[in-house]
Tab-separated table of C-alpha atoms in Angstrom:
chain	number	residue	atom	x	y	z
A	1	VAL	CA	15.170	0.518	-8.284
A	2	THR	CA	18.061	1.505	-6.069
A	3	ALA	CA	20.681	3.811	-7.439
A	4	THR	CA	24.187	2.446	-7.677
A	5	GLU	CA	27.262	4.615	-7.624
A	6	PHE	CA	30.487	3.566	-9.319
A	7	LYS	CA	33.892	5.167	-8.860
A	8	PHE	CA	36.618	5.004	-11.482
A	9	ASP	CA	40.275	5.965	-11.319
A	10	LYS	CA	40.073	7.158	-14.899
A	11	VAL	CA	37.718	6.931	-17.862
A	12	LEU	CA	39.384	7.044	-21.252
A	13	PRO	CA	37.395	8.499	-24.150
A	14	PRO	CA	37.044	7.003	-27.626
A	15	GLY	CA	40.111	7.741	-29.698
A	16	THR	CA	42.527	7.240	-26.795
A	17	THR	CA	45.856	5.961	-28.128
A	18	GLN	CA	47.568	2.794	-26.958
A	19	HIS	CA	50.338	4.963	-25.495
A	20	GLU	CA	47.777	6.954	-23.471
A	21	VAL	CA	46.199	3.720	-22.171
A	22	TYR	CA	49.641	2.441	-21.142
A	23	MET	CA	50.663	5.675	-19.433
A	24	SER	CA	47.312	6.150	-17.663
A	25	GLY	CA	47.433	2.934	-15.671
A	26	VAL	CA	49.432	0.042	-17.043
A	27	LYS	CA	52.817	1.736	-16.504
A	28	LYS	CA	52.068	1.882	-12.757
A	29	VAL	CA	51.672	-1.908	-12.748
A	30	VAL	CA	54.993	-2.325	-14.582
A	31	ASP	CA	56.712	0.003	-12.117
A	32	ASP	CA	55.384	-2.093	-9.229
A	33	VAL	CA	56.562	-5.300	-10.920
A	34	LEU	CA	60.034	-3.802	-11.220
A	35	ASN	CA	59.890	-3.165	-7.468
A	36	GLY	CA	59.236	-6.849	-6.773
A	37	TYR	CA	55.456	-7.038	-6.725
A	38	ASN	CA	53.210	-9.239	-8.845
A	39	GLY	CA	51.181	-7.358	-11.400
A	40	THR	CA	48.026	-7.996	-13.383
A	41	VAL	CA	46.655	-6.174	-16.385
A	42	MET	CA	43.127	-7.275	-17.195
A	43	ALA	CA	40.800	-6.356	-20.032
A	44	TYR	CA	37.109	-6.980	-19.488
A	45	GLY	CA	34.196	-6.295	-21.756
A	46	GLN	CA	31.765	-7.561	-24.316
A	47	THR	CA	32.765	-9.213	-27.576
A	48	GLY	CA	34.047	-6.621	-30.027
A	49	ALA	CA	34.886	-4.030	-27.367
A	50	GLY	CA	38.607	-3.971	-28.254
A	51	LYS	CA	40.165	-6.129	-25.539
A	52	THR	CA	42.416	-8.110	-27.890
A	53	TYR	CA	43.415	-4.940	-29.743
A	54	THR	CA	44.331	-3.187	-26.496
A	55	ILE	CA	46.203	-6.097	-24.931
A	56	SER	CA	47.950	-7.852	-27.815
A	57	ASN	CA	48.042	-5.649	-30.899
A	58	VAL	CA	51.427	-5.771	-32.677
A	59	ASP	CA	50.876	-3.007	-35.241
A	60	PRO	CA	53.920	-0.694	-34.869
A	61	ASN	CA	51.604	2.339	-34.795
A	62	ALA	CA	49.458	0.941	-31.956
A	63	ILE	CA	51.471	-1.598	-29.981
A	64	GLY	CA	49.407	-3.418	-27.342
A	65	MET	CA	49.912	-3.539	-23.595
A	66	ASN	CA	51.644	-6.956	-23.503
A	67	THR	CA	54.428	-5.853	-25.829
A	68	ARG	CA	54.822	-2.508	-24.061
A	69	CYS	CA	55.030	-4.179	-20.645
A	70	VAL	CA	57.552	-6.795	-21.723
A	71	ALA	CA	59.690	-4.197	-23.514
A	72	GLU	CA	59.748	-1.911	-20.465
A	73	ILE	CA	60.542	-4.735	-18.037
A	74	PHE	CA	63.433	-6.051	-20.108
A	75	TYR	CA	64.733	-2.542	-20.823
A	76	GLN	CA	64.754	-1.635	-17.132
A	77	ALA	CA	66.349	-4.973	-16.213
A	78	SER	CA	69.104	-4.432	-18.792
A	79	MET	CA	69.854	-1.021	-17.268
A	80	ASP	CA	70.225	-2.462	-13.744
A	81	PRO	CA	73.427	-4.527	-13.433
A	82	SER	CA	73.165	-4.642	-9.637
A	83	HIS	CA	70.148	-6.977	-9.599
A	84	THR	CA	69.220	-10.320	-11.116
A	85	TYR	CA	65.741	-10.533	-12.587
A	86	SER	CA	63.496	-13.551	-13.089
A	87	VAL	CA	60.537	-12.847	-15.349
A	88	SER	CA	57.494	-15.031	-15.912
A	89	MET	CA	54.226	-14.221	-17.605
A	90	SER	CA	50.796	-15.739	-17.995
A	91	TYR	CA	48.400	-14.759	-20.738
A	92	ILE	CA	44.984	-16.300	-20.258
A	93	GLN	CA	41.487	-15.803	-21.502
A	94	VAL	CA	38.264	-16.758	-19.785
A	95	TYR	CA	35.669	-17.427	-22.449
A	96	MET	CA	32.340	-19.143	-21.859
A	97	GLU	CA	33.540	-20.181	-18.395
A	98	MET	CA	36.614	-21.920	-19.875
A	99	ILE	CA	40.176	-20.817	-19.108
A	100	GLN	CA	42.440	-20.779	-22.149
A	101	ASP	CA	46.221	-20.369	-21.978
A	102	LEU	CA	46.972	-18.033	-24.864
A	103	LEU	CA	50.724	-18.711	-24.698
A	104	GLN	CA	50.092	-22.447	-25.155
A	105	PRO	CA	46.738	-22.666	-26.957
A	106	GLU	CA	47.042	-26.446	-27.395
A	107	SER	CA	46.988	-27.001	-23.603
């Protein structure tokens, strides 16, 4: 068996807060989006690993990444009267090789 080496930018331990997850990597994506780049935040893992909790939780004590990203983008846009912003968002899930649009589940 050949050894495989993996490199990570950061590994977050159990008990990491939603705020710490956001600040450790997602905020950089939002900052790039505000500078005109496309951005993607992706959660990958086995069933029950916490992907939905991390991405879309709405509990005020543990707000998910979607809500944090949208809030930051609209806050920064509101503070910048010298630019016009156009914001679009996709929220999809790939499950059992099927793509599901989570913003329009009926589609």
